[in-house]
XYZ file of C-alpha atoms in Angstrom:
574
model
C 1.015 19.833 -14.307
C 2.264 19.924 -10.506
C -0.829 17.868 -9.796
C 0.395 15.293 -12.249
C 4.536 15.256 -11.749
C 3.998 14.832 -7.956
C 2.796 11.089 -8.252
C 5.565 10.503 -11.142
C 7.959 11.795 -8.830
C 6.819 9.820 -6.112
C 6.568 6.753 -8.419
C 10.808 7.836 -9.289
C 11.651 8.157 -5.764
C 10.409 4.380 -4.721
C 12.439 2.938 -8.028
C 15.432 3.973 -7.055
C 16.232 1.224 -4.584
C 15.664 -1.048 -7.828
C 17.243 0.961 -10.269
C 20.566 -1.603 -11.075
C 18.197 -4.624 -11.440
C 15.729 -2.792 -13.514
C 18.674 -1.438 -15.685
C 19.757 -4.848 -15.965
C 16.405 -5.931 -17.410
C 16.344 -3.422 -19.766
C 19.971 -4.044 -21.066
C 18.112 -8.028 -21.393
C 15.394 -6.690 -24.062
C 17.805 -4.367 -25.828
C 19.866 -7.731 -26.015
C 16.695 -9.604 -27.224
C 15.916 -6.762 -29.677
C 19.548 -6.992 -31.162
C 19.141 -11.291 -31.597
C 15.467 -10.357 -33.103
C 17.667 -8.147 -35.737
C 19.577 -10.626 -36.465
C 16.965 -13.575 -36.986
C 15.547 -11.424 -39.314
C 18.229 -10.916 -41.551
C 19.063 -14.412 -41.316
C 15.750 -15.512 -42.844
C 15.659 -12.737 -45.526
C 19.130 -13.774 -46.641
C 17.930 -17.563 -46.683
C 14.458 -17.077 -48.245
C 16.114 -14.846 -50.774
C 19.426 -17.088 -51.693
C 16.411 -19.864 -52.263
C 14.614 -17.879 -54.891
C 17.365 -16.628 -56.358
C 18.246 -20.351 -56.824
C 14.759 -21.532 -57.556
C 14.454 -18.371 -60.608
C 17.476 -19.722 -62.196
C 16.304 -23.532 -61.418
C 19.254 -24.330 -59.592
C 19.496 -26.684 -56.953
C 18.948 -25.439 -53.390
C 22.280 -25.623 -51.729
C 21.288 -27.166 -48.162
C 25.050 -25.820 -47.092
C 23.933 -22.413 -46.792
C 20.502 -24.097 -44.346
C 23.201 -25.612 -42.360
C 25.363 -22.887 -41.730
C 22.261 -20.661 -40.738
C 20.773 -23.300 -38.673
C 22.952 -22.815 -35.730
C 22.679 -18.946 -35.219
C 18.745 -19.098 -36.081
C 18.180 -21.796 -33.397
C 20.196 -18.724 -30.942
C 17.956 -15.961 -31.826
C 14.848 -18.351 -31.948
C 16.067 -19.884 -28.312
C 17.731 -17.187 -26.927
C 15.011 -14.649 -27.610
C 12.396 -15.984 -24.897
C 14.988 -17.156 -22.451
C 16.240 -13.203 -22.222
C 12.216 -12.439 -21.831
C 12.058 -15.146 -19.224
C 14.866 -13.280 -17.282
C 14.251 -9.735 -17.856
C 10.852 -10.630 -16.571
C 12.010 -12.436 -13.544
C 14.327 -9.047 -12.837
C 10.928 -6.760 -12.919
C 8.850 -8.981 -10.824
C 11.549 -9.257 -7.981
C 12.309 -5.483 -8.335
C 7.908 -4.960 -8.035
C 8.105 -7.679 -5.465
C 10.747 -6.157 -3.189
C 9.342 -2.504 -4.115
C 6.001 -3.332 -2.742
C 7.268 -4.820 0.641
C 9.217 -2.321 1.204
C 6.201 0.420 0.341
C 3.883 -1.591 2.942
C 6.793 -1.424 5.583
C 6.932 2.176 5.116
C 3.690 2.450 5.311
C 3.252 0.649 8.426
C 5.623 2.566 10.012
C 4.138 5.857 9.480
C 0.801 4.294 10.684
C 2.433 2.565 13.650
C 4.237 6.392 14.546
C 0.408 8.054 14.096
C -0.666 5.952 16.572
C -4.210 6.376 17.734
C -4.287 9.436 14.925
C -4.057 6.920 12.297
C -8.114 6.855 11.945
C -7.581 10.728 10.237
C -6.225 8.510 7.014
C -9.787 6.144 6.826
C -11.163 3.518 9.319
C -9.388 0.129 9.205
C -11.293 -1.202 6.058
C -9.763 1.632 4.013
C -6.158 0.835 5.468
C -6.655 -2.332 4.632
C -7.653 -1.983 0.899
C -4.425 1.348 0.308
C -1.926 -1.524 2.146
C -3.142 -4.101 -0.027
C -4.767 -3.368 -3.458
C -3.187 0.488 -3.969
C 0.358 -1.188 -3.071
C -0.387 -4.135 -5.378
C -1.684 -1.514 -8.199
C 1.927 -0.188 -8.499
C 3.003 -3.905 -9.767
C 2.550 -3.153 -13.309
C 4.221 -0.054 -13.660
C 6.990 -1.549 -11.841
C 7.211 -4.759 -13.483
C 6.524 -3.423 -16.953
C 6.219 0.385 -17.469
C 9.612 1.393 -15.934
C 11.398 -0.843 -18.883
C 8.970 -0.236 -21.664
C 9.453 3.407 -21.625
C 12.852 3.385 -22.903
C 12.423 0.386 -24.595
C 9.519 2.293 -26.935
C 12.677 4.493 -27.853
C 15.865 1.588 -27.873
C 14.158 -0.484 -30.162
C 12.672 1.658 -32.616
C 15.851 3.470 -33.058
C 17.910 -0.170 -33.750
C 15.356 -1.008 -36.010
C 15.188 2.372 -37.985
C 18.896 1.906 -38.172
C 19.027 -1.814 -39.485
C 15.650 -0.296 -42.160
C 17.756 2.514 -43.343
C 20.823 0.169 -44.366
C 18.247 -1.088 -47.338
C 15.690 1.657 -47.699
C 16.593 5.486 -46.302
C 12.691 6.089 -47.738
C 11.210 2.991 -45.558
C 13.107 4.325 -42.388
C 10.965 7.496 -42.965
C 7.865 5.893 -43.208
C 8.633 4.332 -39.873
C 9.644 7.266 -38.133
C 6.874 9.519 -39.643
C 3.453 6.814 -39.082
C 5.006 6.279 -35.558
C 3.665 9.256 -33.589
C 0.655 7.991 -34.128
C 0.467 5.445 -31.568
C 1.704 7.801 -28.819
C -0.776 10.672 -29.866
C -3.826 8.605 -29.302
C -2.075 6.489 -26.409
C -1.650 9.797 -24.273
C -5.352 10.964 -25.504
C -7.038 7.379 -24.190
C -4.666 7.398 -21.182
C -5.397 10.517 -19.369
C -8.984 9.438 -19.713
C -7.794 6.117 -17.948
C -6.107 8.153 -15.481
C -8.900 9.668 -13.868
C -10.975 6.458 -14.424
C -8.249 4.567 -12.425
C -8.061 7.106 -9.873
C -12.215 7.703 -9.365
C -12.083 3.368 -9.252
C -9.821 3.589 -6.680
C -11.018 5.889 -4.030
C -14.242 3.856 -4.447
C -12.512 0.821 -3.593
C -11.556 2.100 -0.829
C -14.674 3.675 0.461
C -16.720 0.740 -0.606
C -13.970 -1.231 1.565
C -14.608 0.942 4.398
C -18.437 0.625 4.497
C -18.177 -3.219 3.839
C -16.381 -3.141 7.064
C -18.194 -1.054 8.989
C -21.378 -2.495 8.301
C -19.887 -6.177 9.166
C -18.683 -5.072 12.619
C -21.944 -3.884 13.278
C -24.090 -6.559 12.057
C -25.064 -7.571 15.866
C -26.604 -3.865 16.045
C -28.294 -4.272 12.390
C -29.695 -7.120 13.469
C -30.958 -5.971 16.902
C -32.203 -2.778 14.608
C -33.350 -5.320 11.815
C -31.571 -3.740 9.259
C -30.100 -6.329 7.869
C -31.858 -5.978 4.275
C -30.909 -2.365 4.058
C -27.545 -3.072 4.627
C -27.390 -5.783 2.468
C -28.855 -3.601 -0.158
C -26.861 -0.794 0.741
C -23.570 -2.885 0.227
C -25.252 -4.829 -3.477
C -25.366 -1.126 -4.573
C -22.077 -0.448 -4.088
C -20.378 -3.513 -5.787
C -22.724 -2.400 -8.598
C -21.097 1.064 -9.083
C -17.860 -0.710 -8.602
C -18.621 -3.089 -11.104
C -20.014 -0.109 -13.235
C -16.901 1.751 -12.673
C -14.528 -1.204 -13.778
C -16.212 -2.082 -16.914
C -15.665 1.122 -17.936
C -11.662 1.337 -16.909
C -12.006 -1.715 -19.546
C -14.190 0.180 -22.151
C -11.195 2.696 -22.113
C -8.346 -0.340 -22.205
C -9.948 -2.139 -25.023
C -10.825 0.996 -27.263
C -7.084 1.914 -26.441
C -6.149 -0.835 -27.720
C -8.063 -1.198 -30.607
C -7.019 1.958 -31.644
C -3.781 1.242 -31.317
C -3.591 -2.167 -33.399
C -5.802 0.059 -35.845
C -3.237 2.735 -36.764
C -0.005 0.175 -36.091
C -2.086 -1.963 -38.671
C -2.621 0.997 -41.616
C 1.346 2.116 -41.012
C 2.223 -1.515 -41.837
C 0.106 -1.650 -44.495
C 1.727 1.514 -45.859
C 5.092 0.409 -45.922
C 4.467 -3.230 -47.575
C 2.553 -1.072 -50.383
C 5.706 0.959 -50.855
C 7.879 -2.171 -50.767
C 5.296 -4.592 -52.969
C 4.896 -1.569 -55.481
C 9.270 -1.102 -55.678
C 9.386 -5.189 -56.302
C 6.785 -4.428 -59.013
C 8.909 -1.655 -60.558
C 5.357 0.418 -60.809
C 6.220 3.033 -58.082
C 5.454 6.606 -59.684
C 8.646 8.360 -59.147
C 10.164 4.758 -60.016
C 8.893 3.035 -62.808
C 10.912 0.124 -63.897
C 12.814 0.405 -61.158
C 13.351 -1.678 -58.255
C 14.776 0.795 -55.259
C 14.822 -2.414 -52.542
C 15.832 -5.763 -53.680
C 13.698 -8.837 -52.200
C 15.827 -9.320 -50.121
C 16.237 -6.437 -48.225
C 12.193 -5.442 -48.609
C 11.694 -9.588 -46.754
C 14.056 -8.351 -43.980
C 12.028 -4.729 -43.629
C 8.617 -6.747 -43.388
C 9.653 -8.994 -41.163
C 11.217 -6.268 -38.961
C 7.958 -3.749 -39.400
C 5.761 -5.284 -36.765
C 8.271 -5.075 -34.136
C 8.817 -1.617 -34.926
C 5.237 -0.852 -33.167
C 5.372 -3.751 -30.736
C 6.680 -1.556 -28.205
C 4.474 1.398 -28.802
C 1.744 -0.703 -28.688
C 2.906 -2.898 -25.434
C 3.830 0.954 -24.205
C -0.194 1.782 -24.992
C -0.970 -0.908 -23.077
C 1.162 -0.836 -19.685
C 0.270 3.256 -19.897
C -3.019 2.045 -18.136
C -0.869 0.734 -15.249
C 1.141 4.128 -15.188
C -2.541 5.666 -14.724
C -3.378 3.038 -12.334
C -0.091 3.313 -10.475
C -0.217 7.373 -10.333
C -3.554 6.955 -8.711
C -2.688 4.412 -6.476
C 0.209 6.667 -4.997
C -2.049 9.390 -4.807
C -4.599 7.699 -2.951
C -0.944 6.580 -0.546
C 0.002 9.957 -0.584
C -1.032 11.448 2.513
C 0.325 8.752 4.571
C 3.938 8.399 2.876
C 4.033 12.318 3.213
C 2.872 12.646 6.830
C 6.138 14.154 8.863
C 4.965 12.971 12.683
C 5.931 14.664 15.268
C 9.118 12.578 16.914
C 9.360 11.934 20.200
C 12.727 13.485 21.223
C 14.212 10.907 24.292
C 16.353 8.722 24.224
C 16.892 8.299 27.480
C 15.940 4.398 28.973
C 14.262 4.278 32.310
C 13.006 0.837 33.458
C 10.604 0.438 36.088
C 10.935 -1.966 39.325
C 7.421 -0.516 40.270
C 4.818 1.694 39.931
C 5.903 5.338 39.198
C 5.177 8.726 40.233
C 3.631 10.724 37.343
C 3.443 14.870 37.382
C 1.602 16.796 35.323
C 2.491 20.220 35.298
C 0.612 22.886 32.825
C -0.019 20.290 30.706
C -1.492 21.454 27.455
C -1.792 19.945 23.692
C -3.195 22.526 20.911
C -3.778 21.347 17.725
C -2.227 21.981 13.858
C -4.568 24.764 13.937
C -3.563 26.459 17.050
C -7.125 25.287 18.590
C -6.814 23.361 22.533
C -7.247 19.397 22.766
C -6.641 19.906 26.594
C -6.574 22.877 28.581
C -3.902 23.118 30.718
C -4.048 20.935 33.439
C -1.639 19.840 36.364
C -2.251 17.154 38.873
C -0.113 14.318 40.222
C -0.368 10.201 40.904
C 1.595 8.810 43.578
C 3.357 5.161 43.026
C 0.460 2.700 42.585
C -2.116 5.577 42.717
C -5.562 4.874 40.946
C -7.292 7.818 39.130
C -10.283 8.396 37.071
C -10.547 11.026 34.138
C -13.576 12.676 33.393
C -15.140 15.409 31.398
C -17.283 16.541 28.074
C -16.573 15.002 24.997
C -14.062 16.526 23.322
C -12.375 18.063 26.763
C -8.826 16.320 25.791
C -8.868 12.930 28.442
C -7.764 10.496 25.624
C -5.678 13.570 24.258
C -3.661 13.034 27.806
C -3.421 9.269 27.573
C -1.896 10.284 24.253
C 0.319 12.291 25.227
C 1.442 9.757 27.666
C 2.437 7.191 25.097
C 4.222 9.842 23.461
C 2.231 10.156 20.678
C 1.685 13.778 20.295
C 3.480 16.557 21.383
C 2.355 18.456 23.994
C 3.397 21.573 25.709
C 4.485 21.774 30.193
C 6.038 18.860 31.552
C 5.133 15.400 32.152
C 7.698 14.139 34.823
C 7.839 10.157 35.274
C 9.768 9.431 38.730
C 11.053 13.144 38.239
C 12.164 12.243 34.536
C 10.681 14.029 31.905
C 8.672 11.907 29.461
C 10.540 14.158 26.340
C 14.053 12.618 27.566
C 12.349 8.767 27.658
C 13.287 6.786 24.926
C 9.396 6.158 23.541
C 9.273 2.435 22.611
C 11.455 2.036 25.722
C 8.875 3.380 27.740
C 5.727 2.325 25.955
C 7.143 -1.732 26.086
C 6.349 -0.632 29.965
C 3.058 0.418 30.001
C -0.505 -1.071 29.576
C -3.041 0.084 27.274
C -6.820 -0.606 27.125
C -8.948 0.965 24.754
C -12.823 0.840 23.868
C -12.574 -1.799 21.431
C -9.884 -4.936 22.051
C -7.393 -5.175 19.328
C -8.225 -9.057 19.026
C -6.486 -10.398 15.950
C -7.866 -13.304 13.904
C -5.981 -16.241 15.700
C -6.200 -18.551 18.464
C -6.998 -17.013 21.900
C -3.272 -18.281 22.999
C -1.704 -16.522 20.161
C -3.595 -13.503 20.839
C -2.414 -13.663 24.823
C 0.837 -14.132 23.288
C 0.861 -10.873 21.508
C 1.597 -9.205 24.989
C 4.028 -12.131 26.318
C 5.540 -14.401 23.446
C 7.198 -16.384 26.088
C 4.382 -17.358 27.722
C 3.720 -21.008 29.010
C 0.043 -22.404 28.851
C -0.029 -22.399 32.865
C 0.746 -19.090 32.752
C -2.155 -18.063 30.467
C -4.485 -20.151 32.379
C -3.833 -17.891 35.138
C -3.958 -14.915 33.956
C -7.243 -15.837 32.206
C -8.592 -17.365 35.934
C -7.713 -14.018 37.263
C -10.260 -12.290 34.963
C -12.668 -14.993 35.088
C -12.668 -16.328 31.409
C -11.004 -19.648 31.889
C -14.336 -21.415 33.052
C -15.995 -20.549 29.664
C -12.719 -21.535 27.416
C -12.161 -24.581 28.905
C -15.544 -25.398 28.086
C -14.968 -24.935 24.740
C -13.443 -27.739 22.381
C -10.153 -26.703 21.956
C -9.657 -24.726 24.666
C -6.617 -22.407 24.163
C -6.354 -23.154 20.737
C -9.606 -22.059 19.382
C -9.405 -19.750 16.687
C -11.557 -16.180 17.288
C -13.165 -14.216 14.007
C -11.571 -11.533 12.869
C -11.545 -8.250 15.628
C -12.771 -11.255 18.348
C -15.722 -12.845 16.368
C -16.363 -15.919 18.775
C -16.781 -13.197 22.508
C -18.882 -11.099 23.457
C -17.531 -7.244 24.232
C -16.973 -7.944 28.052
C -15.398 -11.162 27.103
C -13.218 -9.905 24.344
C -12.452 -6.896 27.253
C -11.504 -9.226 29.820
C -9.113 -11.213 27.107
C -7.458 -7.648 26.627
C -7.619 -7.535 30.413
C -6.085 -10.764 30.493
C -2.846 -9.397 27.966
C -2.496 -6.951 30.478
C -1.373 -8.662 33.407
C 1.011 -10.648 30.815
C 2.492 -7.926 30.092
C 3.334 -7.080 34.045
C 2.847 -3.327 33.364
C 3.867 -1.048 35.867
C 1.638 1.767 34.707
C -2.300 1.109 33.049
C -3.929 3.638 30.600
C -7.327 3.041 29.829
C -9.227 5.261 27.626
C -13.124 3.943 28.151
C -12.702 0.137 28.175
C -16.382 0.005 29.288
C -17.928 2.729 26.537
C -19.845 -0.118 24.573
C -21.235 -2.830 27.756
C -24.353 -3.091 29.641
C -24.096 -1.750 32.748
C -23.543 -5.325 34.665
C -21.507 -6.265 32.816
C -19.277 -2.578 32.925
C -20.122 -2.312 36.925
C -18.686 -6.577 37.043
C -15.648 -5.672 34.586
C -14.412 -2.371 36.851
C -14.799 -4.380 40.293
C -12.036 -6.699 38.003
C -10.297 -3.829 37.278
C -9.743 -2.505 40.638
C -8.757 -6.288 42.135
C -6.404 -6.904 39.447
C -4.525 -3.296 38.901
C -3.459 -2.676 42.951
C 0.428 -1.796 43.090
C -0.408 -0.084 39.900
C -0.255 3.586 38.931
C -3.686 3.508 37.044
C -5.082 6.241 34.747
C -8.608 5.461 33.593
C -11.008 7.895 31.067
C -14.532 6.707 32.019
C -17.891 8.709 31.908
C -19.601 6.470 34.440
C -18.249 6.083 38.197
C -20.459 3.069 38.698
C -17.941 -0.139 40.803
C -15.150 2.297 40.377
C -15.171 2.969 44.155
C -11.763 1.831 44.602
C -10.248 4.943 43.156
C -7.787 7.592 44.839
C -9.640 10.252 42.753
C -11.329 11.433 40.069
C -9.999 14.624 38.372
C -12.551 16.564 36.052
C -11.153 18.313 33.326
C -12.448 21.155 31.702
C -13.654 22.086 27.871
C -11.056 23.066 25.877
C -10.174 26.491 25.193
C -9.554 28.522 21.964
C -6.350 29.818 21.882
C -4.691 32.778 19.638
C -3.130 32.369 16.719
C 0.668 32.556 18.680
C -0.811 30.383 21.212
C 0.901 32.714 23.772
C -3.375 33.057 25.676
C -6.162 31.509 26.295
C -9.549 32.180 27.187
C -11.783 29.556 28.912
C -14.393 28.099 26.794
């Protein structure tokens, strides 16, 4: 139960931003229901009035036509125009929803920063931002409203039934628990189909894009055909898994029409029967004129309409409930805040202190061991250690990312009174892999200066020797890289993020590895850069190989982590 009210709750909370304009499209069916009402009693009055007259061979009286004329054409017209509009009200309530969830989402991924990868690599993201937000659209759009319609119109129906038949009304009210019984039987099983489809999706998504970013490797490796087959079999359990979400949708539904079917067939057997005056507790006796059993037919399908359309859109509650589950983690992630608000702005390089510096994890085990050195203003040092020691724990730290326990003091400042996107708009960071977007190699320099001119980015790319390949190429600044850089090699697409760098006129660099994944020429060739291009800098690089990094003030060697107690009041050295 707590398992299944947390999504529903989470599905409430997100609705309530909408709640007036969904309202308002529910008050536009109810108002549709009402004219529906009436067009049927309009035509069972008519139809009847005509045999009446016909039985007693009377002229039809074409007055009567007239006078109905007018409100039919209403009902007739006005019916799909307040569909049109209640529908337009649900799709700009989903619409603005769904923004609004991928903002929010955003943010919280934006605030993880580098932690973000605990939540999937960036093909997952991708598919919970796009397809799990999207899978909320139906339960928005048509759910939210046909869950108290399945109750509004039933009722006004019932009501306008029991004016001519109190026994008809019955037979409504009794057949239709039918359709919710087996709609809540076939939906749970959609549930967890939904929900297992899903978290494939978003594996399969992951893997798709893993595989594609390494297809240089796979080929080197020749892999190709594995991975190729590797990725066919997972579209085929995907495609397994969705035909049988539909095997569940279209048995629902058939089930559905099935038992809506029989309870309308019931009710014109009581109604044909009580014309025929052969009922058995009513012989010769007719209990509803034709008049009023025309206007009870006529309303009878409408009665299930929205228990069926309610079977129906249940499968995008299920779908919905597992999407937010699946978004979950994210939306309910309370990051640590960074606390400053204090701005300091930089006219050059800082002094940076680190004293006791230590970050333990949620589980009271050490990322860093404590550790105190300082920089000077434009000093130039290199991190090193054993995997796992804590150096791109420390760069973290610095970006004010995760909290951290001692003091990190920035031109005597401490970081914890700096406003953080303050202080992060003046830094520079580098990481192993360039954060090249899918756009021309101008836009992407513009990412770190929008005001750039072209001169301007001709010189910063001169300064990291790219410019003699792209103005080589056809279009020069403008042409358009792949997605994550396609087009560069790594110490091209490293030298581009180079290049945003000195855009960005940083006063202080961070970079965590920027030569992990290059041959060593082209690592030793990109650090000689490095050390031209960051002087009057106060540099912090995490690097596991020294090689053309003889321009540095030092190199400080942290230790391994160590385990601390469950107060985290000691610490014993690993």
């Amino acid at each position: 139960m707590t398992s299944q009210s947390q999504p529903a709750q989470q599905l409430a909370t997100l609705l309530q931003s909408q709640r007036k304009r969904l309202n308002s499209a529910l008050l536009l069916a109810v108002s549709a229901s009402l004219l529906f009402i009436l067009q049927c009693y309009l035509l069972a009055s008519l139809f009847a009035s005509w045999l009446v007259t016909s039985q007693q061979g009377q002229a039809v009286n074409s007055d009567q036509l007239l006078n109905t004329l007018p409100w039919l054409a209403l009902c007739l017209l006005g019916r799909p125009a307040l569909q049109y509009c209640r529908e337009q009200l649900s799709l700009k309530a989903s619409q603005h929803i769904r923004s609004s969830l991928r903002v929010q989402l955003l943010a919280k991924l934006a605030d993880a920063g580098p932690a973000k990868n605990q939540y999937g690599n960036d093909g997952s993201l991708s598919s919970k931002l796009l397809e799990q937000v999207d899978a909320l659209d139906g339960f928005i759009s048509r759910y939210y409203v046909q869950r108290y319609l399945v109750l509004i119109t039933p009722l006004l129906l019932v009501g306008a039934t029991f004016v001519y038949s109190p026994l008809a009304a019955v037979i409504l009210l009794v057949t239709a628990p039918l359709v919710p019984l087996f709609m809540i039987l076939l939906g749970n099983a959609a549930a967890g189909a939904s929900q297992r489809q899903l978290q494939q999706l978003s594996r399969m998504s992951g893997r798709f894009l893993d595989l594609v970013r390494g297809m240089p490797t796979l080929q080197q490796l020749q892999a190709t055909e594995r991975a190729a087959q590797s990725v066919a079999t997972a579209a085929g359990r995907y495609r397994d898994s969705s035909m049988g979400v539909l095997k569940l949708a279209f048995l629902s539904g058939a089930v559905l029409e099935f038992f809506s079917a029989l309870a309308i067939a019931l009710l014109a057997l009581y109604l044909g029967l009580g014309l025929l005056g052969i009922l058995p507790w009513a012989k010769e006796v007719i209990p509803v004129p034709y008049q009023g059993a025309l206007f009870i037919l006529l309303l009878a399908p409408e009665f299930y309409a929205p228990l069926r359309q309610l079977g129906s859109d249940y499968h995008a509650k299920a779908q919905a409930e597992a999407a937010i589950d699946e978004l979950s983690p994210i939306l309910q992630r309370h990051a640590w805040q960074h606390p400053g608000t204090q701005q300091l702005t930089l006219s050059r390089a800082p002094d940076i202190e680190l004293q006791q510096l230590h970050i333990l994890t949620a589980g009271q085990r050490q990322r860093l061991a404590p550790v105190s050195f300082s920089i000077k203003s434009g000093g130039r040092i290199a991190l090193q250690g054993p995997s796992g020691c804590g150096k791109s724990s420390l760069l973290h730290a610095l970006l004010g990312f995760v909290p951290y326990q001692g003091d990190i003091l920035i031109n005597q400042h401490n970081l914890t009174q700096l406003e953080r996107n303050h202080w992060q708009q003046q830094l520079g960071y580098m990481a192993q892999y360039s954060s090249i977007a899918a756009a021309s190699i101008a836009a992407n320099l513009r990412l770190a200066a929008p005001d750039a001119t072209d001169p301007q980015l001709i010189v910063a790319l001169q300064q990291v020797e790219l410019w003699p390949l792209i103005q080589q190429l056809p279009l020069g600044l403008n042409t358009v890289l792949g997605e994550r850089g396609a087009g560069l090699s790594g110490g091209q697409l490293q030298r581009l993020a180079l290049a945003q760098l000195l855009l960005r006129d940083a006063k202080v660099w961070l970079l965590d590895e920027p030569t992990a994944h290059l041959d060593g020429a082209t690592a030793y060739r990109l650090h000689q850069l490095i050390g031209t291009l960051s002087r009057d800098k106060t540099l912090i690089i995490v690097s596991h190989q020294l090689h053309g990094l003889d321009w540095l003030d030092d190199v400080i060697r942290l230790p391994n982590p160590a385990v601390t107690d469950i107060d985290g009041a000691q610490y014993v050295q690993a």
